[in-house]
PDB file of C-alpha atoms in Angstrom:
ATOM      1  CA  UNK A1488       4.664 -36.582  40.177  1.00 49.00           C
ATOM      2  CA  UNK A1489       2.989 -37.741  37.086  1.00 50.00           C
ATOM      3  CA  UNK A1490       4.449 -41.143  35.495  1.00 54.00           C
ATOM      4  CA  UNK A1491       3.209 -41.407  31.718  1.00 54.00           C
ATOM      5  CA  UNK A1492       3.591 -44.747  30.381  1.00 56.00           C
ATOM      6  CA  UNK A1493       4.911 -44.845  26.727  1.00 56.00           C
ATOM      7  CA  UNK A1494       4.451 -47.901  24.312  1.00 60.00           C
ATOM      8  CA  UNK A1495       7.297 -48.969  23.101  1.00 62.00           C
ATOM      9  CA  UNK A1496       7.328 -48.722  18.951  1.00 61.00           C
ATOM     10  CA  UNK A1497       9.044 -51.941  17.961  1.00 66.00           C
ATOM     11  CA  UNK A1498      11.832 -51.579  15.099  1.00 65.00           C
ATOM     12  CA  UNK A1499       9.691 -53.540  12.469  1.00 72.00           C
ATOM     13  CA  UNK A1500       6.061 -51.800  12.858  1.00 77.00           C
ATOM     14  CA  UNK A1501       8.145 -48.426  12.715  1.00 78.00           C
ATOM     15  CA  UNK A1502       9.957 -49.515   9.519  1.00 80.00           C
ATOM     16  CA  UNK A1503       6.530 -50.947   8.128  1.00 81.00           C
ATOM     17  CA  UNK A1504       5.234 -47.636   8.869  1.00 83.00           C
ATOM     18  CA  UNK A1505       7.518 -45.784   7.133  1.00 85.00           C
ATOM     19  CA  UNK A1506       7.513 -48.189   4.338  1.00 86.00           C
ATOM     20  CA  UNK A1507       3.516 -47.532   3.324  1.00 87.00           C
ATOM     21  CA  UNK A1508       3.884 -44.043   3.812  1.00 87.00           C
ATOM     22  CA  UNK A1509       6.213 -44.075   0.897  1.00 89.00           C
ATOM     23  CA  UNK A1510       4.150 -46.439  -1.271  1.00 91.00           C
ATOM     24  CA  UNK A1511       1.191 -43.979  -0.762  1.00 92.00           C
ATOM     25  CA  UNK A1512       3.363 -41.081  -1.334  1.00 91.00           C
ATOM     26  CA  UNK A1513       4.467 -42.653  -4.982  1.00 92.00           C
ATOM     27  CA  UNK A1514       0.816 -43.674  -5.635  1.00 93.00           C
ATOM     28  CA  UNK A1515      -0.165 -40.239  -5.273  1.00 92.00           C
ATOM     29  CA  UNK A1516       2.443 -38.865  -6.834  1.00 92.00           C
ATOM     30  CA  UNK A1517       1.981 -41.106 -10.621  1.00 92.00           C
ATOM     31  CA  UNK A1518      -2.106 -40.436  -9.938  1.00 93.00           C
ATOM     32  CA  UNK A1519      -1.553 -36.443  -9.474  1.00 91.00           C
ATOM     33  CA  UNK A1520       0.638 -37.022 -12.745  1.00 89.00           C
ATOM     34  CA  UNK A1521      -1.899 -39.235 -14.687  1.00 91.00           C
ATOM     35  CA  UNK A1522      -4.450 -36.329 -14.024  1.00 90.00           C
ATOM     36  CA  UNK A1523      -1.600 -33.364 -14.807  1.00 89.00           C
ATOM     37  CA  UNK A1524      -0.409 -34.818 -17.950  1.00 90.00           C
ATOM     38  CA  UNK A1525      -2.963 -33.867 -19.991  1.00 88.00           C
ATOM     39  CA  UNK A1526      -2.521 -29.752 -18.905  1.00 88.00           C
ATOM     40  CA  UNK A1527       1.311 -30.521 -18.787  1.00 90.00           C
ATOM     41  CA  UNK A1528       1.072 -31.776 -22.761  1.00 89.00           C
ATOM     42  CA  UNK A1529      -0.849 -28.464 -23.831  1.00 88.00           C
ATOM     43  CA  UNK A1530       1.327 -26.352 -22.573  1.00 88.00           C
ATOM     44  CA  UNK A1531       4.268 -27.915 -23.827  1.00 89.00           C
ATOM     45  CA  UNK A1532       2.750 -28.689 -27.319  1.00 88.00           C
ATOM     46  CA  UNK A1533       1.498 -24.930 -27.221  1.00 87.00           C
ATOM     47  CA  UNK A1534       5.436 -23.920 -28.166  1.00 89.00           C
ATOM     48  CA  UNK A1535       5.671 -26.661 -30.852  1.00 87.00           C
ATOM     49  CA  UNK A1536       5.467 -25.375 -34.705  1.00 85.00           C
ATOM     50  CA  UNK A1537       2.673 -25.987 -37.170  1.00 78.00           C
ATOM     51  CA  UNK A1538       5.130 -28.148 -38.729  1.00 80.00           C
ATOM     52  CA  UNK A1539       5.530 -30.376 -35.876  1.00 81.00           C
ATOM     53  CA  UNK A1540       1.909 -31.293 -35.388  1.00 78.00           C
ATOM     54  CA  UNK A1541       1.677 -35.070 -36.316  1.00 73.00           C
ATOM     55  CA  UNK A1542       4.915 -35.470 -37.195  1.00 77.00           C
ATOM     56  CA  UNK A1543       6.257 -34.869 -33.595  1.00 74.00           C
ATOM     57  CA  UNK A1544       4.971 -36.981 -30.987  1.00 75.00           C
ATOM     58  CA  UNK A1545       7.350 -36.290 -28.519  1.00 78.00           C
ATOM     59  CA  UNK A1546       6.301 -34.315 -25.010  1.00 81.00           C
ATOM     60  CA  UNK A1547       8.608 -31.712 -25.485  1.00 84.00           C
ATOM     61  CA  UNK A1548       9.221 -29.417 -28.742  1.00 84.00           C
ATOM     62  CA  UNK A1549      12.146 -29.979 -30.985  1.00 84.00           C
ATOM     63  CA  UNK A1550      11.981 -26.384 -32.325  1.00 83.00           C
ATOM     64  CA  UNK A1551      10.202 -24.777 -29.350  1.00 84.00           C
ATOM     65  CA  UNK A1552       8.861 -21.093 -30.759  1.00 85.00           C
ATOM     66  CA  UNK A1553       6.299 -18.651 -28.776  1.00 86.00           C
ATOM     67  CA  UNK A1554       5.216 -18.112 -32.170  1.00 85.00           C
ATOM     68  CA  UNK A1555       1.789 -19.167 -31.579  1.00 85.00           C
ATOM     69  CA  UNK A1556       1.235 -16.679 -28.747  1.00 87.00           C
ATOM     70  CA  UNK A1557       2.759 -13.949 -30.980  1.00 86.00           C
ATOM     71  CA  UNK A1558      -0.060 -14.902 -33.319  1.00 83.00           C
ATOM     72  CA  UNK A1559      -2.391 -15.352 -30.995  1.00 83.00           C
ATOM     73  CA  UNK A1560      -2.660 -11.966 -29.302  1.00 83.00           C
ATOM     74  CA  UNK A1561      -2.960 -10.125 -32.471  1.00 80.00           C
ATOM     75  CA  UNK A1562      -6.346 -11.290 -32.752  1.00 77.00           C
ATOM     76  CA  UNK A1563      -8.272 -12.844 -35.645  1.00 76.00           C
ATOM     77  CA  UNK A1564     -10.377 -11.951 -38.211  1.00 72.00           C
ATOM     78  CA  UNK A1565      -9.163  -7.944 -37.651  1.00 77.00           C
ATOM     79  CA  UNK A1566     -10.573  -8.938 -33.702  1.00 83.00           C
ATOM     80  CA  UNK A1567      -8.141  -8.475 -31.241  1.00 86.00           C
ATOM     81  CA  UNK A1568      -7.813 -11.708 -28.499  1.00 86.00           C
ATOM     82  CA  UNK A1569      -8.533  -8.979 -25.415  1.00 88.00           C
ATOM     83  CA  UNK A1570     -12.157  -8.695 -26.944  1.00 91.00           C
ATOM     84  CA  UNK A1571     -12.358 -12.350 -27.059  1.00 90.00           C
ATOM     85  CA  UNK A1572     -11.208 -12.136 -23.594  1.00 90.00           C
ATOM     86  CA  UNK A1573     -13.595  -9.529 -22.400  1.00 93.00           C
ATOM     87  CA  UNK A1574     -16.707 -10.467 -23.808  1.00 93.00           C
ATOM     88  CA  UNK A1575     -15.866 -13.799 -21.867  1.00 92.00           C
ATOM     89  CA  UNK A1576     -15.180 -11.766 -18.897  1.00 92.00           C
ATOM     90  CA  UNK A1577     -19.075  -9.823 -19.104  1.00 94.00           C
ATOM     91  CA  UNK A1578     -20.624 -13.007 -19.621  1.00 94.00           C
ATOM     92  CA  UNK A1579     -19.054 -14.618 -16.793  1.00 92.00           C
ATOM     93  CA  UNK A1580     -19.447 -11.886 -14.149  1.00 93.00           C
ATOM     94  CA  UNK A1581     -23.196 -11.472 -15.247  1.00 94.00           C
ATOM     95  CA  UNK A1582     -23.539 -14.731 -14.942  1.00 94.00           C
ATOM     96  CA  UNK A1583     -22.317 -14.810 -11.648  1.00 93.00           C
ATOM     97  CA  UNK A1584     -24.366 -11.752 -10.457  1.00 94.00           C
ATOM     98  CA  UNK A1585     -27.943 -12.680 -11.983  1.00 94.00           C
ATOM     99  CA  UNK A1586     -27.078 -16.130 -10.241  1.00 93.00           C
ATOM    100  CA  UNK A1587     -26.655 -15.240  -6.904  1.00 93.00           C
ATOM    101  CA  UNK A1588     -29.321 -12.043  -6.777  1.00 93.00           C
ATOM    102  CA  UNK A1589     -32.167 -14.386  -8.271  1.00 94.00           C
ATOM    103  CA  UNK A1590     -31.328 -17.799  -6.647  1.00 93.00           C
ATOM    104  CA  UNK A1591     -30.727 -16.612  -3.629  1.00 93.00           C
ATOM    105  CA  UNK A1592     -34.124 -14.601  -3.382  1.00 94.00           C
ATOM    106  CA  UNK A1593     -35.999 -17.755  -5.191  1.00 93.00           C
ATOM    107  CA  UNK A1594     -34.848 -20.201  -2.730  1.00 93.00           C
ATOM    108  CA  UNK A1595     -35.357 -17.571   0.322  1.00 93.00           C
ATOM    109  CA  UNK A1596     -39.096 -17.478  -0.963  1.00 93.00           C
ATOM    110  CA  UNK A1597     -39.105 -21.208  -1.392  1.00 92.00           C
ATOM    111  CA  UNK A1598     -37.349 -21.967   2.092  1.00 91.00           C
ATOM    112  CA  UNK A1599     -39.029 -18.898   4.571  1.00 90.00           C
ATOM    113  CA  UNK A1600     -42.053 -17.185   2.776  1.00 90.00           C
ATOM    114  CA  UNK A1601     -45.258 -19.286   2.897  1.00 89.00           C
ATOM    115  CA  UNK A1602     -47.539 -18.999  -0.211  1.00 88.00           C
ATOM    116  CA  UNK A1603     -50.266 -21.245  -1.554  1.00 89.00           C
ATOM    117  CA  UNK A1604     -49.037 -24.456  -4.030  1.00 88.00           C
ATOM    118  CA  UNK A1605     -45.172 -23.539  -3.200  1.00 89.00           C
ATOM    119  CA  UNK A1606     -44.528 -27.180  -3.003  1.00 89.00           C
ATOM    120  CA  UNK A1607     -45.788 -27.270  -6.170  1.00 91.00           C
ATOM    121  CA  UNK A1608     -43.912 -24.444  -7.816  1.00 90.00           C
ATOM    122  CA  UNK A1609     -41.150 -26.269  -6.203  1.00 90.00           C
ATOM    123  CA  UNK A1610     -41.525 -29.821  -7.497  1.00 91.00           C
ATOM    124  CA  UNK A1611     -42.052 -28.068 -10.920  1.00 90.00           C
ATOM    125  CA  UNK A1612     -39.023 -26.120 -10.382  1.00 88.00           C
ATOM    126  CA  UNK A1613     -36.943 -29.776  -9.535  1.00 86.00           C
ATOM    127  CA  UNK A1614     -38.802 -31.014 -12.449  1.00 86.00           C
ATOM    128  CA  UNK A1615     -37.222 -28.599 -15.033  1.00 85.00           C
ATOM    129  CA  UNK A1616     -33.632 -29.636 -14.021  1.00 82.00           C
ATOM    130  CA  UNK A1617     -34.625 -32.874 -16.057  1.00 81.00           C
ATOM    131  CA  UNK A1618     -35.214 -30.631 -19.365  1.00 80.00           C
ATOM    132  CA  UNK A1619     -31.967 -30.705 -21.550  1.00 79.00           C
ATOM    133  CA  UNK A1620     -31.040 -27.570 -22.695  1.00 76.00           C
ATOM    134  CA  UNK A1621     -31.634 -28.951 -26.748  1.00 78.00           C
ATOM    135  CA  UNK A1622     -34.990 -28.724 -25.873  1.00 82.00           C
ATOM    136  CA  UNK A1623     -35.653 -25.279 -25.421  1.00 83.00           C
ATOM    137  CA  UNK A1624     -33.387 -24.378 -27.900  1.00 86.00           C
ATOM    138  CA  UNK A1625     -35.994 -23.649 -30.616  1.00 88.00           C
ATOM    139  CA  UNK A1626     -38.866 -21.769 -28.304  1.00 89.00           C
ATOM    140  CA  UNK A1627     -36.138 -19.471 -26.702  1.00 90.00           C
ATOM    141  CA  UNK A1628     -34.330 -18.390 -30.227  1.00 91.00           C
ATOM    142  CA  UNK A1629     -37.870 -17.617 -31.233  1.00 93.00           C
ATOM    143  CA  UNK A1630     -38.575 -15.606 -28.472  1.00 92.00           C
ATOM    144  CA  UNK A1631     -35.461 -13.729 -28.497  1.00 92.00           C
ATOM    145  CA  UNK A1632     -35.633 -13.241 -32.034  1.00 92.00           C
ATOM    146  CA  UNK A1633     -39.069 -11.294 -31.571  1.00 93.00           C
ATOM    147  CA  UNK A1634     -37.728  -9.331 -28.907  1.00 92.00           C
ATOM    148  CA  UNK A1635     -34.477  -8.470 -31.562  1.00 91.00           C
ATOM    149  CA  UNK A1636     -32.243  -9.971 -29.293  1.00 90.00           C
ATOM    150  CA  UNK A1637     -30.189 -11.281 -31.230  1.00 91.00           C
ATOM    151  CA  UNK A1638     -26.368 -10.961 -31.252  1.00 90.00           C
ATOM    152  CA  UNK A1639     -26.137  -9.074 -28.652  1.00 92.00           C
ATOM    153  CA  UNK A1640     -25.645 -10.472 -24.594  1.00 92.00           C
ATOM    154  CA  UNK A1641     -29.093 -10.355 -23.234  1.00 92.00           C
ATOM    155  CA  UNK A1642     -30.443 -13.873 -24.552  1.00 92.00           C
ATOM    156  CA  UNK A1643     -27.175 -15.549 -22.580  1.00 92.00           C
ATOM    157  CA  UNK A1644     -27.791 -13.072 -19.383  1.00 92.00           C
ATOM    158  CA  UNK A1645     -31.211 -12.687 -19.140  1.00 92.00           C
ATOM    159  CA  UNK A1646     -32.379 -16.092 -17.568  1.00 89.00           C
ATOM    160  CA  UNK A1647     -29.454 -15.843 -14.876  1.00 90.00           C
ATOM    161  CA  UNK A1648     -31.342 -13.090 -13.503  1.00 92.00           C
ATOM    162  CA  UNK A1649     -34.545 -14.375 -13.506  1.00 90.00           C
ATOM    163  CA  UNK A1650     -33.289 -17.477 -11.368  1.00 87.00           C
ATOM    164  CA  UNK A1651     -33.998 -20.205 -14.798  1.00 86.00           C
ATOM    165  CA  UNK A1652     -31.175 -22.455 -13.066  1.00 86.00           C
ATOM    166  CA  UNK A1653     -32.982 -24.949 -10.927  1.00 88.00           C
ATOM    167  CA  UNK A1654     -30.077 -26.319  -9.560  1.00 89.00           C
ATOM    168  CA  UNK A1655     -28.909 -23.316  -7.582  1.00 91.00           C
ATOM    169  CA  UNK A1656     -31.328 -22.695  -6.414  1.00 92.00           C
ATOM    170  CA  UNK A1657     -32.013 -25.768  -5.164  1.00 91.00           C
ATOM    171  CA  UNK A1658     -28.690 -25.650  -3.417  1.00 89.00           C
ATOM    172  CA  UNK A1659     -29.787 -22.509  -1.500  1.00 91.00           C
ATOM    173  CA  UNK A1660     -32.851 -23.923  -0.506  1.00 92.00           C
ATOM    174  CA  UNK A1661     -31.290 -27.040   1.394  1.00 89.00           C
ATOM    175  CA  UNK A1662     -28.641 -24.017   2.444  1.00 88.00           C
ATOM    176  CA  UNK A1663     -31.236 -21.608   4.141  1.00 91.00           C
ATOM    177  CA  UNK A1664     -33.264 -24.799   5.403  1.00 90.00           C
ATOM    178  CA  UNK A1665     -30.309 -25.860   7.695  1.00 87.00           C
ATOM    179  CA  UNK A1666     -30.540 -21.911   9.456  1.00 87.00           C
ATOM    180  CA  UNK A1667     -32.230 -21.942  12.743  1.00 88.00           C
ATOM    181  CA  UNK A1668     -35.564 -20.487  12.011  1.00 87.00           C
ATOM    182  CA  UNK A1669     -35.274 -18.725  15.975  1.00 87.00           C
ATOM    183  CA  UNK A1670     -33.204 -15.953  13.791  1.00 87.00           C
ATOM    184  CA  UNK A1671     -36.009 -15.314  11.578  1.00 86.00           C
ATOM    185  CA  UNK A1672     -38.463 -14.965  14.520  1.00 87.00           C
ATOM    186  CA  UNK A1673     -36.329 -13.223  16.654  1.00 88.00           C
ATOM    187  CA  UNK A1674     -35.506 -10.427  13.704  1.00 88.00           C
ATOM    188  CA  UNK A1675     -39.696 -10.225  13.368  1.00 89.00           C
ATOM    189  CA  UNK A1676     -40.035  -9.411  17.106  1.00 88.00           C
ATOM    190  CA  UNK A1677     -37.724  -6.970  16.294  1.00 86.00           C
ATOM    191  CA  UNK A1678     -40.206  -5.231  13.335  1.00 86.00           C
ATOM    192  CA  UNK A1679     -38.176  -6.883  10.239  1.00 87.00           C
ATOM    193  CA  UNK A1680     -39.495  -7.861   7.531  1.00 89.00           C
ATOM    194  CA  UNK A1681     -39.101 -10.493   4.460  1.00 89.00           C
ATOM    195  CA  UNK A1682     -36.824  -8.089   3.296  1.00 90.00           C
ATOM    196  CA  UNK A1683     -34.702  -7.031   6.107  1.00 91.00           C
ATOM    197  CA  UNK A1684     -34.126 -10.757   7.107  1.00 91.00           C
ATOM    198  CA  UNK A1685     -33.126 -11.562   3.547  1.00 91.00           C
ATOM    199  CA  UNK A1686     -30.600  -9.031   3.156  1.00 91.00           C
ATOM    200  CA  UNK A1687     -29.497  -8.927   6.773  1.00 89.00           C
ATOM    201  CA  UNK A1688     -29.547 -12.850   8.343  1.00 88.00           C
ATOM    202  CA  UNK A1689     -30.290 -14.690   5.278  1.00 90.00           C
ATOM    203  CA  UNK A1690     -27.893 -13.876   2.908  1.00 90.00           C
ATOM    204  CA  UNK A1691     -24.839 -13.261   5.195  1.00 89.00           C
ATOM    205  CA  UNK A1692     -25.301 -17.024   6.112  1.00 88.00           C
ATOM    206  CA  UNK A1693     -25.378 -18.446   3.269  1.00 88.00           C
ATOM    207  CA  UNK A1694     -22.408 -16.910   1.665  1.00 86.00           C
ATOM    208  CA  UNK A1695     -20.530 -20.456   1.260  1.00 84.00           C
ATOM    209  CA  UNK A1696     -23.517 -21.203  -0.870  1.00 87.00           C
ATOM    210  CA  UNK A1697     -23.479 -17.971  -2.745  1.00 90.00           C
ATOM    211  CA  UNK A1698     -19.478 -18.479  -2.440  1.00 86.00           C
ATOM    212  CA  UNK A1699     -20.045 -22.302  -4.738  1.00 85.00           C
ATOM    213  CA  UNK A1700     -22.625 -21.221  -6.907  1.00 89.00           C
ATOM    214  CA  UNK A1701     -20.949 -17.780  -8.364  1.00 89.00           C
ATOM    215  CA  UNK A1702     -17.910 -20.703  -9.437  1.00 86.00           C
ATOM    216  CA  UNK A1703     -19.945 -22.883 -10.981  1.00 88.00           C
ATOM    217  CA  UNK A1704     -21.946 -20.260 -13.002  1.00 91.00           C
ATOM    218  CA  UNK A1705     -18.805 -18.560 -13.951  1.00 90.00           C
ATOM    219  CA  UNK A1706     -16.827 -21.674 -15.347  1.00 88.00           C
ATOM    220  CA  UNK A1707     -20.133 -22.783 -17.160  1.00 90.00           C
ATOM    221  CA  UNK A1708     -20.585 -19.080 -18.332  1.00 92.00           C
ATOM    222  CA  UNK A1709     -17.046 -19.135 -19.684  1.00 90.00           C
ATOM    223  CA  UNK A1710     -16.451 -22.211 -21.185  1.00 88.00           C
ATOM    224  CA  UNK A1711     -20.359 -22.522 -22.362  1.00 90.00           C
ATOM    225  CA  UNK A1712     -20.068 -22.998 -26.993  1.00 89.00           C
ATOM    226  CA  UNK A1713     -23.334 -23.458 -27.564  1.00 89.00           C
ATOM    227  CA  UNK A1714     -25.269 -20.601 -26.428  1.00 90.00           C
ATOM    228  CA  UNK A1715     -22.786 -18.404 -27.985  1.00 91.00           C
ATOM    229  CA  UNK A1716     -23.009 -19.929 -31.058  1.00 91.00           C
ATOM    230  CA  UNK A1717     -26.776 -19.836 -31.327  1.00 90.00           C
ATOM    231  CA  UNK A1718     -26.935 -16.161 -30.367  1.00 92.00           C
ATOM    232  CA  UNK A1719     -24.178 -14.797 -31.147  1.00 91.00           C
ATOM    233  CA  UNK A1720     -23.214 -13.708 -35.166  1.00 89.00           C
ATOM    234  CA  UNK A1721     -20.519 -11.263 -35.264  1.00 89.00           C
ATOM    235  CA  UNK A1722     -16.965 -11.961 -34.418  1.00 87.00           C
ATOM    236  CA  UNK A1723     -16.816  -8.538 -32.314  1.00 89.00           C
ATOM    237  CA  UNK A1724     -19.615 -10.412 -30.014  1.00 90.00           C
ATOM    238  CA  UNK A1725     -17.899 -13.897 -29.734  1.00 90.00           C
ATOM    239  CA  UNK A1726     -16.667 -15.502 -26.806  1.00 91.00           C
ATOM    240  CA  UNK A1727     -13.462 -17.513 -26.132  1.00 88.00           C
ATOM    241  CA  UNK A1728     -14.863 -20.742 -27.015  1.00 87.00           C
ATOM    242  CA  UNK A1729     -16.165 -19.266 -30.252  1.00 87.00           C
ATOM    243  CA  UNK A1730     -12.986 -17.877 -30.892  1.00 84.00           C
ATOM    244  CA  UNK A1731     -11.378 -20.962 -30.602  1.00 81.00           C
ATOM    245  CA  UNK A1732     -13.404 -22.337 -33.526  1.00 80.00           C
ATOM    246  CA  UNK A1733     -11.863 -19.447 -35.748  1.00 78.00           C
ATOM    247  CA  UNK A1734      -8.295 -19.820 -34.796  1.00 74.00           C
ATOM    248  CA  UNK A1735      -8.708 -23.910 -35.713  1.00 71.00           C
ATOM    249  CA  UNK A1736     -10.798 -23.071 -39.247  1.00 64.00           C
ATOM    250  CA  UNK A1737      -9.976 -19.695 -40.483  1.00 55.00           C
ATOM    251  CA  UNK A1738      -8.208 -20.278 -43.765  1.00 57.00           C
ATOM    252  CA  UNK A1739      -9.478 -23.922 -44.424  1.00 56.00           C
ATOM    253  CA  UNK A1740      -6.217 -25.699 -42.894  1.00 61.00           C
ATOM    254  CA  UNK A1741      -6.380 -25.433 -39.092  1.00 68.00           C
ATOM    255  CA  UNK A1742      -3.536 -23.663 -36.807  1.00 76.00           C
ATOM    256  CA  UNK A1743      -3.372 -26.409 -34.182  1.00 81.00           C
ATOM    257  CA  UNK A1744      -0.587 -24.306 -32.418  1.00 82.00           C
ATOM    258  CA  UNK A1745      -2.804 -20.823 -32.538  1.00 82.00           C
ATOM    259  CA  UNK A1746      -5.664 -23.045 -31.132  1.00 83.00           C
ATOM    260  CA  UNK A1747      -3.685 -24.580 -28.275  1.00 86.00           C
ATOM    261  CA  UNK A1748      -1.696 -21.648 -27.110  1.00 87.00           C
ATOM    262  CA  UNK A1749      -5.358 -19.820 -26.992  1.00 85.00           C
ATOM    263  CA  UNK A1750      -6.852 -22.578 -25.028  1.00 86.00           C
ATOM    264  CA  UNK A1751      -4.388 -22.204 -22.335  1.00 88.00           C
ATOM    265  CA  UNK A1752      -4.887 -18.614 -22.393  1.00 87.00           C
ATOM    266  CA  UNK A1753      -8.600 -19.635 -21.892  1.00 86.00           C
ATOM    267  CA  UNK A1754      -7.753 -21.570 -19.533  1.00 86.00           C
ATOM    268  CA  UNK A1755      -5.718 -19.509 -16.532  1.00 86.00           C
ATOM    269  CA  UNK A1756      -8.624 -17.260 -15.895  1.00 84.00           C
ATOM    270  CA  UNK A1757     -10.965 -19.776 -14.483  1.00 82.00           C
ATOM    271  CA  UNK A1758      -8.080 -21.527 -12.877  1.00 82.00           C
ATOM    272  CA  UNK A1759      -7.152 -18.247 -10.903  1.00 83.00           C
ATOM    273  CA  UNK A1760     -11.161 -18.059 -10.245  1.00 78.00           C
ATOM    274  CA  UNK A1761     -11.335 -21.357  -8.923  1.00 76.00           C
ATOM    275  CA  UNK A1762      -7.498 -21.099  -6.895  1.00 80.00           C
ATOM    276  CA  UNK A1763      -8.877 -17.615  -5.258  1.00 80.00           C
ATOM    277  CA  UNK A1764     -12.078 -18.844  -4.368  1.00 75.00           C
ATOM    278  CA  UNK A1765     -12.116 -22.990  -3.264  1.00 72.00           C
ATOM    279  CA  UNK A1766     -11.332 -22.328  -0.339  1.00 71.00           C
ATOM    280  CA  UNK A1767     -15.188 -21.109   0.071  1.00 70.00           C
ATOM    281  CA  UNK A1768     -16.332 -23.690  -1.950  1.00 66.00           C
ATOM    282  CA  UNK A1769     -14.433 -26.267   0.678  1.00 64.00           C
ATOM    283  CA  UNK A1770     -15.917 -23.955   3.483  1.00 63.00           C
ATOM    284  CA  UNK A1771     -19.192 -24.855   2.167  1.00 58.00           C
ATOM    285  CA  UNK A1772     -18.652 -28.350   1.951  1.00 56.00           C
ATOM    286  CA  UNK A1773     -17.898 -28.739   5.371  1.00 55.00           C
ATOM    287  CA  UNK A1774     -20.026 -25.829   6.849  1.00 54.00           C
ATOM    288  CA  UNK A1775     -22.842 -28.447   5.445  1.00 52.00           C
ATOM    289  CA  UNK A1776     -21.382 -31.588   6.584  1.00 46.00           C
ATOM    290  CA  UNK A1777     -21.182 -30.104   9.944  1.00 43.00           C
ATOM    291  CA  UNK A1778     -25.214 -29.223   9.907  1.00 47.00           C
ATOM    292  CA  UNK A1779     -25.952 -32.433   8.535  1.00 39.00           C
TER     293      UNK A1779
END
């Protein structure tokens, strides 16, 4: 016979208990509605009138119309919002592609493949996450223009496929440095090569990584204005964030309820992105912890 002793829970620690689990519950609550408000106030101001803007600075409409989606999805500037929408879309998932083919093979040849000065290339590579993007603004457009690049996608694709963001593939590097290297040897014993352990050990390991960096390309693909703008001339070509400059300047007086109602149009995709996919990024997060 087994005898557990209990300890007793006296009356006052359970009701002071009980007590701070409802203060933190309320905290959390008015902080999760601090950060919500501002989504929560677009949305609702997205059904207010033209006429209300700056005269009504209530939350909710007085006149509530969907007026301003009606508008919206015919388009602008005889450019319907789906090709808004899809060149967004192209961007995005090359974005995401170049990203993970090229940083993932950059970092595998940083982490695994030993070559003369590649702490060098690497420390350079480290070094260019310091450069602003302003800075190569000039050098690039000239290149591009020589090449007759421009408006068209390849200027905005081309250096995601020719792995020109340092920081992912950084991230892969500290990724594939935490894999036992005993997989790599034991796949050589075996006859493989580079390639076979890249596409075979490597890169099914690393997925959380690939996982987190295809969502951080993709939301700075999509919601990136100034790479658009510098390459980018006709309408037919433009992005969402372009487009948003045309719905809030197109006749001179800006359509505040056009530009809202397309912003949160703009903004479910990469919320359905990021919903569908966090749970790899959190994955990730604690796949490294767990290494660490």
């Amino acid at each position: 016979m087994v005898i557990t002793s209990v300890t007793p829970v006296r009356p006052g620690m359970k009701l002071h208990r009980r007590l701070t689990g409802v203060v933190w519950t309320i905290a959390i609550l008015a902080l999760t509605a601090v950060v919500l408000y501002p989504l929560a106030w677009m949305v609702s101001a997205s059904f207010k009138p033209n006429s209300e803007f700056g005269s009504n600075q209530a939350f909710f409409p007085i006149a509530p119309t969907i007026d301003n989606y009606l508008k919206v999805f015919e388009g602008v500037g005889g450019v319907p919002l789906a090709i808004f929408f899809l060149n967004s879309f192209l961007l995005g998932i090359g974005a995401v592609i170049g990203t993970v083919i090229s940083s993932s093979m950059a970092a595998y040849a940083f982490a695994r493949v030993p070559f003369k000065g590649r702490g060098t290339f690497f420390a350079i590579m480290i070094g260019t996450l310091l450069l602003p993007f302003h800075v190569l603004i000039i050098p690039q457009y000239i290149i591009f223009r020589n090449l007759d690049m421009i408006d068209t996608f390849w200027p905005l694709l081309i250096g995601k496929f020719l792995a020109t963001e340092a920081f992912f593939v950084f991230l892969m590097v500290q990724f594939i440095r935490t894999l036992p290297r005993e997989l790599d040897e034991a796949a050589r014993i075996d006859g493989c090569g580079h390639a076979r352990i890249y596409f075979s050990i490597t890169l099914p390991l690393i997925k959380p990584a690939l996982i987190t960096s295809s969502i951080f390309a993709f939301i700075w693909s999509w919601n990136d204005f100034l790479g658009p703008l510098l390459y980018l001339t006709s309408p037919r070509n433009y992005p969402l964030p372009l487009a948003l400059r045309i719905f809030n300047d197109q006749t001179f007086a800006s359509d505040y309820g056009a530009t809202i109602a397309v912003s949160v149009l703009a903004l479910l995709p990469v919320l359905l992105f990021f919903i569908i996919f966090q749970r790899f990024l959190v994955e990730g997060v604690a796949t490294q912890g767990l290494k660490g």
